[in-house]
Amino acid sequence: MIQDLLNSSPGWANFGIFFLLGTVLLLVVLGFVTYGILAERKVMGYMQLRHGPNQVGGKWGLLQTVADVLKLLLKEDVIPKMADRPLFILAPVIAFAPAFMVLATIPFTDKFQFADIGVGLLYYIAVSGITTIGVVTGGWASNNKYALLGGMRAAAQMISYEIPLVRSVLGIILLTGSLNLNDIVHAQRHGWFILWQPIAFIVFFIASIAELNRTPFDLPEAESEIVAGYHVEYSGFRWAFFMLAEYVYLFAMAALITTLFLGGWMSPLAALNFIPGAVWFALKFSVVIFVYIWIRVALPRMRADHLMEFGWKVLLPVALANIFLTALIKSIFHIF
């Protein structure tokens, strides 16, 4: 594990090791974002009976996203004259930084994890909530009523759906007695939590879509209703930072679902233990990403009032009921 490497190294070398490994992880995540967007376009294309990107980089369009990123970096950086300049510049950074920070506690394998802390799940939830501040700040600092409306919509949605999302994982915490993500993975050696906690999985997955601002819960970025949402005044690389944060969170949320409900790096059968844990994690992770893309293709955008009612009147009561049901089953059958 990375922690063992740090313990065996002199103090002055720890910073260098962290910096190197952090850079490697950042490059991996950026690679995922680049080709995750391409994969999303190709899957959406096939599901909608069209080709998708197929010109830049050969018939598979392998360099299309690279070209898009290059275009964004070369575009003029426009800051509105009446905008709050310091906050306008800072908002994309506030939105992106937590998306990368939460990856520190994800156990990708039993040997690869940056920070094995006792409250890893709590750390993820707490840090990811900071992004809401960046979104609201960007909308307010733009001095644009559509951007402000988009920022307020985003804050209302992300805060509302964060509550059932957190409540849904309390069932897992009750069963394992721990907030440590490694402990949660090891507790699934007799069965994944998607089987033991199906209600929690459904609530968590739906709430995660809203947290990621993806279809059908993409109201904060609704082009047809509010022009483009909280980032309507952003252009170039600052706009790219908001989009980067969204796709890094897609990476992080898929990794968290894999860890909490799909057994993390562990194989589904003991006979398949010879396959490396990283392979199992990548396969489960890829399935979750595919389902996210599938939902985006299949479902239309919800109405704003329906979205809020669904979060407060459906998901939250179901998540609370799951907590009581889990406690009752554990006390009666003494499982885990």
PDB file of N, CA and C in Angstrom, residues 57-141:
ATOM      1  N   GLY A  57      -8.892  11.725 -35.982  1.00  0.00           N
ATOM      2  CA  GLY A  57      -8.247  10.583 -35.347  1.00  0.00           C
ATOM      3  C   GLY A  57      -8.716   9.253 -35.887  1.00  0.00           C
ATOM      4  N   GLY A  58      -9.069   9.192 -37.165  1.00  0.00           N
ATOM      5  CA  GLY A  58      -9.496   7.924 -37.759  1.00  0.00           C
ATOM      6  C   GLY A  58     -10.981   7.699 -37.622  1.00  0.00           C
ATOM      7  N   LYS A  59     -11.422   6.511 -38.063  1.00  0.00           N
ATOM      8  CA  LYS A  59     -12.867   6.245 -38.113  1.00  0.00           C
ATOM      9  C   LYS A  59     -13.498   6.160 -36.721  1.00  0.00           C
ATOM     10  N   TRP A  60     -12.692   5.966 -35.669  1.00  0.00           N
ATOM     11  CA  TRP A  60     -13.219   5.938 -34.307  1.00  0.00           C
ATOM     12  C   TRP A  60     -13.238   7.315 -33.658  1.00  0.00           C
ATOM     13  N   GLY A  61     -12.681   8.313 -34.333  1.00  0.00           N
ATOM     14  CA  GLY A  61     -12.677   9.662 -33.760  1.00  0.00           C
ATOM     15  C   GLY A  61     -11.870   9.772 -32.487  1.00  0.00           C
ATOM     16  N   LEU A  62     -10.742   9.051 -32.404  1.00  0.00           N
ATOM     17  CA  LEU A  62      -9.983   8.953 -31.157  1.00  0.00           C
ATOM     18  C   LEU A  62      -9.384  10.275 -30.694  1.00  0.00           C
ATOM     19  N   LEU A  63      -9.225  11.215 -31.615  1.00  0.00           N
ATOM     20  CA  LEU A  63      -8.625  12.494 -31.241  1.00  0.00           C
ATOM     21  C   LEU A  63      -9.651  13.627 -31.190  1.00  0.00           C
ATOM     22  N   GLN A  64     -10.932  13.282 -31.293  1.00  0.00           N
ATOM     23  CA  GLN A  64     -11.968  14.323 -31.311  1.00  0.00           C
ATOM     24  C   GLN A  64     -11.974  15.111 -30.005  1.00  0.00           C
ATOM     25  N   THR A  65     -11.940  14.419 -28.847  1.00  0.00           N
ATOM     26  CA  THR A  65     -11.955  15.115 -27.568  1.00  0.00           C
ATOM     27  C   THR A  65     -10.683  15.917 -27.362  1.00  0.00           C
ATOM     28  N   VAL A  66      -9.556  15.377 -27.833  1.00  0.00           N
ATOM     29  CA  VAL A  66      -8.291  16.119 -27.750  1.00  0.00           C
ATOM     30  C   VAL A  66      -8.401  17.424 -28.522  1.00  0.00           C
ATOM     31  N   ALA A  67      -9.015  17.370 -29.703  1.00  0.00           N
ATOM     32  CA  ALA A  67      -9.207  18.577 -30.513  1.00  0.00           C
ATOM     33  C   ALA A  67     -10.137  19.560 -29.814  1.00  0.00           C
ATOM     34  N   ASP A  68     -11.170  19.057 -29.166  1.00  0.00           N
ATOM     35  CA  ASP A  68     -12.101  19.928 -28.442  1.00  0.00           C
ATOM     36  C   ASP A  68     -11.402  20.640 -27.288  1.00  0.00           C
ATOM     37  N   VAL A  69     -10.556  19.892 -26.547  1.00  0.00           N
ATOM     38  CA  VAL A  69      -9.815  20.496 -25.440  1.00  0.00           C
ATOM     39  C   VAL A  69      -8.858  21.560 -25.955  1.00  0.00           C
ATOM     40  N   LEU A  70      -8.180  21.276 -27.062  1.00  0.00           N
ATOM     41  CA  LEU A  70      -7.255  22.241 -27.649  1.00  0.00           C
ATOM     42  C   LEU A  70      -7.988  23.502 -28.076  1.00  0.00           C
ATOM     43  N   LYS A  71      -9.175  23.329 -28.632  1.00  0.00           N
ATOM     44  CA  LYS A  71      -9.989  24.487 -29.029  1.00  0.00           C
ATOM     45  C   LYS A  71     -10.342  25.346 -27.817  1.00  0.00           C
ATOM     46  N   LEU A  72     -10.736  24.702 -26.720  1.00  0.00           N
ATOM     47  CA  LEU A  72     -11.088  25.447 -25.508  1.00  0.00           C
ATOM     48  C   LEU A  72      -9.887  26.211 -24.952  1.00  0.00           C
ATOM     49  N   LEU A  73      -8.718  25.602 -24.992  1.00  0.00           N
ATOM     50  CA  LEU A  73      -7.520  26.258 -24.466  1.00  0.00           C
ATOM     51  C   LEU A  73      -7.109  27.453 -25.317  1.00  0.00           C
ATOM     52  N   LEU A  74      -7.443  27.417 -26.603  1.00  0.00           N
ATOM     53  CA  LEU A  74      -7.047  28.495 -27.513  1.00  0.00           C
ATOM     54  C   LEU A  74      -8.094  29.600 -27.609  1.00  0.00           C
ATOM     55  N   LYS A  75      -9.292  29.360 -27.088  1.00  0.00           N
ATOM     56  CA  LYS A  75     -10.345  30.369 -27.175  1.00  0.00           C
ATOM     57  C   LYS A  75     -10.025  31.554 -26.269  1.00  0.00           C
ATOM     58  N   GLU A  76     -10.540  32.708 -26.640  1.00  0.00           N
ATOM     59  CA  GLU A  76     -10.329  33.917 -25.842  1.00  0.00           C
ATOM     60  C   GLU A  76     -11.023  33.797 -24.496  1.00  0.00           C
ATOM     61  N   ASP A  77     -10.336  34.189 -23.446  1.00  0.00           N
ATOM     62  CA  ASP A  77     -10.897  34.167 -22.094  1.00  0.00           C
ATOM     63  C   ASP A  77     -11.608  35.491 -21.844  1.00  0.00           C
ATOM     64  N   VAL A  78     -12.940  35.457 -21.894  1.00  0.00           N
ATOM     65  CA  VAL A  78     -13.749  36.665 -21.762  1.00  0.00           C
ATOM     66  C   VAL A  78     -14.290  36.759 -20.344  1.00  0.00           C
ATOM     67  N   ILE A  79     -14.058  37.891 -19.688  1.00  0.00           N
ATOM     68  CA  ILE A  79     -14.615  38.161 -18.358  1.00  0.00           C
ATOM     69  C   ILE A  79     -15.549  39.361 -18.480  1.00  0.00           C
ATOM     70  N   PRO A  80     -16.829  39.204 -18.183  1.00  0.00           N
ATOM     71  CA  PRO A  80     -17.772  40.324 -18.322  1.00  0.00           C
ATOM     72  C   PRO A  80     -17.309  41.549 -17.530  1.00  0.00           C
ATOM     73  N   LYS A  81     -17.586  42.713 -18.074  1.00  0.00           N
ATOM     74  CA  LYS A  81     -17.126  43.964 -17.467  1.00  0.00           C
ATOM     75  C   LYS A  81     -17.705  44.166 -16.078  1.00  0.00           C
ATOM     76  N   MET A  82     -18.954  43.779 -15.873  1.00  0.00           N
ATOM     77  CA  MET A  82     -19.622  44.018 -14.590  1.00  0.00           C
ATOM     78  C   MET A  82     -19.515  42.827 -13.635  1.00  0.00           C
ATOM     79  N   ALA A  83     -18.764  41.815 -14.012  1.00  0.00           N
ATOM     80  CA  ALA A  83     -18.622  40.642 -13.148  1.00  0.00           C
ATOM     81  C   ALA A  83     -17.717  40.947 -11.952  1.00  0.00           C
ATOM     82  N   ASP A  84     -17.879  40.176 -10.885  1.00  0.00           N
ATOM     83  CA  ASP A  84     -16.978  40.260  -9.740  1.00  0.00           C
ATOM     84  C   ASP A  84     -15.724  39.473 -10.112  1.00  0.00           C
ATOM     85  N   ARG A  85     -14.702  40.166 -10.589  1.00  0.00           N
ATOM     86  CA  ARG A  85     -13.560  39.527 -11.237  1.00  0.00           C
ATOM     87  C   ARG A  85     -12.853  38.468 -10.359  1.00  0.00           C
ATOM     88  N   PRO A  86     -12.479  38.774  -9.116  1.00  0.00           N
ATOM     89  CA  PRO A  86     -11.782  37.753  -8.308  1.00  0.00           C
ATOM     90  C   PRO A  86     -12.605  36.477  -8.118  1.00  0.00           C
ATOM     91  N   LEU A  87     -13.892  36.643  -7.790  1.00  0.00           N
ATOM     92  CA  LEU A  87     -14.731  35.463  -7.583  1.00  0.00           C
ATOM     93  C   LEU A  87     -15.016  34.742  -8.897  1.00  0.00           C
ATOM     94  N   PHE A  88     -15.150  35.489  -9.977  1.00  0.00           N
ATOM     95  CA  PHE A  88     -15.389  34.901 -11.293  1.00  0.00           C
ATOM     96  C   PHE A  88     -14.228  33.985 -11.675  1.00  0.00           C
ATOM     97  N   ILE A  89     -13.008  34.425 -11.364  1.00  0.00           N
ATOM     98  CA  ILE A  89     -11.813  33.637 -11.684  1.00  0.00           C
ATOM     99  C   ILE A  89     -11.669  32.439 -10.741  1.00  0.00           C
ATOM    100  N   LEU A  90     -12.027  32.624  -9.482  1.00  0.00           N
ATOM    101  CA  LEU A  90     -11.812  31.595  -8.469  1.00  0.00           C
ATOM    102  C   LEU A  90     -12.868  30.480  -8.510  1.00  0.00           C
ATOM    103  N   ALA A  91     -14.074  30.782  -8.954  1.00  0.00           N
ATOM    104  CA  ALA A  91     -15.182  29.827  -8.891  1.00  0.00           C
ATOM    105  C   ALA A  91     -14.893  28.495  -9.585  1.00  0.00           C
ATOM    106  N   PRO A  92     -14.344  28.469 -10.813  1.00  0.00           N
ATOM    107  CA  PRO A  92     -14.073  27.170 -11.442  1.00  0.00           C
ATOM    108  C   PRO A  92     -13.083  26.320 -10.650  1.00  0.00           C
ATOM    109  N   VAL A  93     -12.117  26.974  -9.998  1.00  0.00           N
ATOM    110  CA  VAL A  93     -11.133  26.235  -9.190  1.00  0.00           C
ATOM    111  C   VAL A  93     -11.810  25.614  -7.971  1.00  0.00           C
ATOM    112  N   ILE A  94     -12.702  26.384  -7.317  1.00  0.00           N
ATOM    113  CA  ILE A  94     -13.429  25.868  -6.160  1.00  0.00           C
ATOM    114  C   ILE A  94     -14.307  24.686  -6.570  1.00  0.00           C
ATOM    115  N   ALA A  95     -14.865  24.738  -7.770  1.00  0.00           N
ATOM    116  CA  ALA A  95     -15.719  23.649  -8.244  1.00  0.00           C
ATOM    117  C   ALA A  95     -14.908  22.403  -8.581  1.00  0.00           C
ATOM    118  N   PHE A  96     -13.689  22.584  -9.120  1.00  0.00           N
ATOM    119  CA  PHE A  96     -12.904  21.429  -9.576  1.00  0.00           C
ATOM    120  C   PHE A  96     -12.092  20.765  -8.478  1.00  0.00           C
ATOM    121  N   ALA A  97     -11.457  21.550  -7.619  1.00  0.00           N
ATOM    122  CA  ALA A  97     -10.507  21.007  -6.635  1.00  0.00           C
ATOM    123  C   ALA A  97     -11.102  19.876  -5.783  1.00  0.00           C
ATOM    124  N   PRO A  98     -12.319  20.030  -5.223  1.00  0.00           N
ATOM    125  CA  PRO A  98     -12.861  18.927  -4.416  1.00  0.00           C
ATOM    126  C   PRO A  98     -13.067  17.646  -5.219  1.00  0.00           C
ATOM    127  N   ALA A  99     -13.366  17.769  -6.519  1.00  0.00           N
ATOM    128  CA  ALA A  99     -13.583  16.579  -7.353  1.00  0.00           C
ATOM    129  C   ALA A  99     -12.341  15.707  -7.399  1.00  0.00           C
ATOM    130  N   PHE A 100     -11.163  16.324  -7.380  1.00  0.00           N
ATOM    131  CA  PHE A 100      -9.907  15.565  -7.399  1.00  0.00           C
ATOM    132  C   PHE A 100      -9.516  15.138  -5.987  1.00  0.00           C
ATOM    133  N   MET A 101      -9.833  15.960  -4.996  1.00  0.00           N
ATOM    134  CA  MET A 101      -9.454  15.652  -3.610  1.00  0.00           C
ATOM    135  C   MET A 101     -10.126  14.386  -3.085  1.00  0.00           C
ATOM    136  N   VAL A 102     -11.376  14.141  -3.498  1.00  0.00           N
ATOM    137  CA  VAL A 102     -12.100  12.982  -2.955  1.00  0.00           C
ATOM    138  C   VAL A 102     -11.499  11.659  -3.407  1.00  0.00           C
ATOM    139  N   LEU A 103     -10.711  11.678  -4.476  1.00  0.00           N
ATOM    140  CA  LEU A 103     -10.115  10.437  -4.978  1.00  0.00           C
ATOM    141  C   LEU A 103      -9.069   9.877  -4.028  1.00  0.00           C
ATOM    142  N   ALA A 104      -8.601  10.699  -3.072  1.00  0.00           N
ATOM    143  CA  ALA A 104      -7.542  10.269  -2.167  1.00  0.00           C
ATOM    144  C   ALA A 104      -7.954   9.068  -1.329  1.00  0.00           C
ATOM    145  N   THR A 105      -9.242   8.947  -0.998  1.00  0.00           N
ATOM    146  CA  THR A 105      -9.667   7.882  -0.087  1.00  0.00           C
ATOM    147  C   THR A 105     -10.231   6.664  -0.807  1.00  0.00           C
ATOM    148  N   ILE A 106     -10.333   6.684  -2.132  1.00  0.00           N
ATOM    149  CA  ILE A 106     -10.896   5.551  -2.864  1.00  0.00           C
ATOM    150  C   ILE A 106      -9.873   4.414  -2.908  1.00  0.00           C
ATOM    151  N   PRO A 107     -10.211   3.222  -2.396  1.00  0.00           N
ATOM    152  CA  PRO A 107      -9.283   2.078  -2.491  1.00  0.00           C
ATOM    153  C   PRO A 107      -9.455   1.358  -3.840  1.00  0.00           C
ATOM    154  N   PHE A 108      -8.603   1.687  -4.802  1.00  0.00           N
ATOM    155  CA  PHE A 108      -8.722   1.087  -6.131  1.00  0.00           C
ATOM    156  C   PHE A 108      -8.352  -0.397  -6.100  1.00  0.00           C
ATOM    157  N   THR A 109      -7.392  -0.766  -5.260  1.00  0.00           N
ATOM    158  CA  THR A 109      -7.076  -2.168  -4.980  1.00  0.00           C
ATOM    159  C   THR A 109      -6.710  -2.263  -3.501  1.00  0.00           C
ATOM    160  N   ASP A 110      -6.386  -3.468  -3.055  1.00  0.00           N
ATOM    161  CA  ASP A 110      -5.990  -3.619  -1.662  1.00  0.00           C
ATOM    162  C   ASP A 110      -4.613  -3.036  -1.383  1.00  0.00           C
ATOM    163  N   LYS A 111      -3.883  -2.677  -2.450  1.00  0.00           N
ATOM    164  CA  LYS A 111      -2.543  -2.118  -2.287  1.00  0.00           C
ATOM    165  C   LYS A 111      -2.411  -0.690  -2.812  1.00  0.00           C
ATOM    166  N   PHE A 112      -3.433  -0.184  -3.502  1.00  0.00           N
ATOM    167  CA  PHE A 112      -3.327   1.155  -4.086  1.00  0.00           C
ATOM    168  C   PHE A 112      -4.439   2.044  -3.541  1.00  0.00           C
ATOM    169  N   GLN A 113      -4.068   2.885  -2.588  1.00  0.00           N
ATOM    170  CA  GLN A 113      -4.962   3.882  -2.007  1.00  0.00           C
ATOM    171  C   GLN A 113      -4.093   4.977  -1.413  1.00  0.00           C
ATOM    172  N   PHE A 114      -4.456   6.225  -1.657  1.00  0.00           N
ATOM    173  CA  PHE A 114      -3.612   7.328  -1.205  1.00  0.00           C
ATOM    174  C   PHE A 114      -3.740   7.588   0.287  1.00  0.00           C
ATOM    175  N   ALA A 115      -4.947   7.506   0.818  1.00  0.00           N
ATOM    176  CA  ALA A 115      -5.151   7.832   2.234  1.00  0.00           C
ATOM    177  C   ALA A 115      -6.167   6.865   2.834  1.00  0.00           C
ATOM    178  N   ASP A 116      -5.688   5.911   3.619  1.00  0.00           N
ATOM    179  CA  ASP A 116      -6.566   4.955   4.292  1.00  0.00           C
ATOM    180  C   ASP A 116      -6.947   5.543   5.646  1.00  0.00           C
ATOM    181  N   ILE A 117      -7.952   6.406   5.645  1.00  0.00           N
ATOM    182  CA  ILE A 117      -8.357   7.070   6.885  1.00  0.00           C
ATOM    183  C   ILE A 117      -9.630   6.424   7.421  1.00  0.00           C
ATOM    184  N   GLY A 118      -9.808   6.508   8.716  1.00  0.00           N
ATOM    185  CA  GLY A 118     -10.925   5.834   9.367  1.00  0.00           C
ATOM    186  C   GLY A 118     -12.289   6.334   8.958  1.00  0.00           C
ATOM    187  N   VAL A 119     -12.369   7.579   8.492  1.00  0.00           N
ATOM    188  CA  VAL A 119     -13.661   8.169   8.111  1.00  0.00           C
ATOM    189  C   VAL A 119     -13.644   8.535   6.620  1.00  0.00           C
ATOM    190  N   GLY A 120     -13.145   7.611   5.808  1.00  0.00           N
ATOM    191  CA  GLY A 120     -13.004   7.886   4.372  1.00  0.00           C
ATOM    192  C   GLY A 120     -14.307   8.241   3.697  1.00  0.00           C
ATOM    193  N   LEU A 121     -15.386   7.540   4.062  1.00  0.00           N
ATOM    194  CA  LEU A 121     -16.691   7.825   3.460  1.00  0.00           C
ATOM    195  C   LEU A 121     -17.183   9.205   3.868  1.00  0.00           C
ATOM    196  N   LEU A 122     -17.012   9.554   5.129  1.00  0.00           N
ATOM    197  CA  LEU A 122     -17.402  10.884   5.613  1.00  0.00           C
ATOM    198  C   LEU A 122     -16.579  11.962   4.923  1.00  0.00           C
ATOM    199  N   TYR A 123     -15.282  11.708   4.739  1.00  0.00           N
ATOM    200  CA  TYR A 123     -14.410  12.658   4.037  1.00  0.00           C
ATOM    201  C   TYR A 123     -14.918  12.906   2.617  1.00  0.00           C
ATOM    202  N   TYR A 124     -15.277  11.849   1.908  1.00  0.00           N
ATOM    203  CA  TYR A 124     -15.772  11.991   0.536  1.00  0.00           C
ATOM    204  C   TYR A 124     -17.013  12.884   0.505  1.00  0.00           C
ATOM    205  N   ILE A 125     -17.971  12.585   1.374  1.00  0.00           N
ATOM    206  CA  ILE A 125     -19.238  13.330   1.373  1.00  0.00           C
ATOM    207  C   ILE A 125     -19.011  14.798   1.741  1.00  0.00           C
ATOM    208  N   ALA A 126     -18.155  15.031   2.745  1.00  0.00           N
ATOM    209  CA  ALA A 126     -17.925  16.400   3.216  1.00  0.00           C
ATOM    210  C   ALA A 126     -17.207  17.238   2.173  1.00  0.00           C
ATOM    211  N   VAL A 127     -16.160  16.687   1.572  1.00  0.00           N
ATOM    212  CA  VAL A 127     -15.369  17.454   0.605  1.00  0.00           C
ATOM    213  C   VAL A 127     -16.145  17.687  -0.679  1.00  0.00           C
ATOM    214  N   SER A 128     -16.896  16.694  -1.138  1.00  0.00           N
ATOM    215  CA  SER A 128     -17.637  16.854  -2.395  1.00  0.00           C
ATOM    216  C   SER A 128     -18.684  17.962  -2.298  1.00  0.00           C
ATOM    217  N   GLY A 129     -19.177  18.238  -1.087  1.00  0.00           N
ATOM    218  CA  GLY A 129     -20.162  19.307  -0.925  1.00  0.00           C
ATOM    219  C   GLY A 129     -19.621  20.697  -1.187  1.00  0.00           C
ATOM    220  N   ILE A 130     -18.284  20.846  -1.161  1.00  0.00           N
ATOM    221  CA  ILE A 130     -17.679  22.169  -1.399  1.00  0.00           C
ATOM    222  C   ILE A 130     -17.926  22.634  -2.827  1.00  0.00           C
ATOM    223  N   THR A 131     -18.077  21.696  -3.756  1.00  0.00           N
ATOM    224  CA  THR A 131     -18.294  22.064  -5.158  1.00  0.00           C
ATOM    225  C   THR A 131     -19.521  22.952  -5.322  1.00  0.00           C
ATOM    226  N   THR A 132     -20.541  22.733  -4.502  1.00  0.00           N
ATOM    227  CA  THR A 132     -21.750  23.562  -4.579  1.00  0.00           C
ATOM    228  C   THR A 132     -21.411  25.030  -4.397  1.00  0.00           C
ATOM    229  N   ILE A 133     -20.456  25.319  -3.521  1.00  0.00           N
ATOM    230  CA  ILE A 133     -20.047  26.709  -3.289  1.00  0.00           C
ATOM    231  C   ILE A 133     -19.450  27.298  -4.564  1.00  0.00           C
ATOM    232  N   GLY A 134     -18.615  26.511  -5.260  1.00  0.00           N
ATOM    233  CA  GLY A 134     -18.029  27.000  -6.505  1.00  0.00           C
ATOM    234  C   GLY A 134     -19.068  27.274  -7.568  1.00  0.00           C
ATOM    235  N   VAL A 135     -20.070  26.409  -7.661  1.00  0.00           N
ATOM    236  CA  VAL A 135     -21.137  26.587  -8.654  1.00  0.00           C
ATOM    237  C   VAL A 135     -21.948  27.849  -8.358  1.00  0.00           C
ATOM    238  N   VAL A 136     -22.363  28.023  -7.102  1.00  0.00           N
ATOM    239  CA  VAL A 136     -23.140  29.211  -6.732  1.00  0.00           C
ATOM    240  C   VAL A 136     -22.303  30.476  -6.905  1.00  0.00           C
ATOM    241  N   THR A 137     -21.029  30.411  -6.530  1.00  0.00           N
ATOM    242  CA  THR A 137     -20.139  31.567  -6.679  1.00  0.00           C
ATOM    243  C   THR A 137     -19.996  31.961  -8.141  1.00  0.00           C
ATOM    244  N   GLY A 138     -19.831  30.967  -9.019  1.00  0.00           N
ATOM    245  CA  GLY A 138     -19.725  31.267 -10.449  1.00  0.00           C
ATOM    246  C   GLY A 138     -20.972  31.926 -10.995  1.00  0.00           C
ATOM    247  N   GLY A 139     -22.154  31.437 -10.571  1.00  0.00           N
ATOM    248  CA  GLY A 139     -23.400  32.031 -11.039  1.00  0.00           C
ATOM    249  C   GLY A 139     -23.582  33.449 -10.533  1.00  0.00           C
ATOM    250  N   TRP A 140     -23.246  33.687  -9.256  1.00  0.00           N
ATOM    251  CA  TRP A 140     -23.434  35.019  -8.684  1.00  0.00           C
ATOM    252  C   TRP A 140     -22.406  36.010  -9.228  1.00  0.00           C
ATOM    253  N   ALA A 141     -21.142  35.581  -9.339  1.00  0.00           N
ATOM    254  CA  ALA A 141     -20.072  36.485  -9.772  1.00  0.00           C
ATOM    255  C   ALA A 141     -20.222  36.906 -11.224  1.00  0.00           C
TER     256      ALA A 141
END
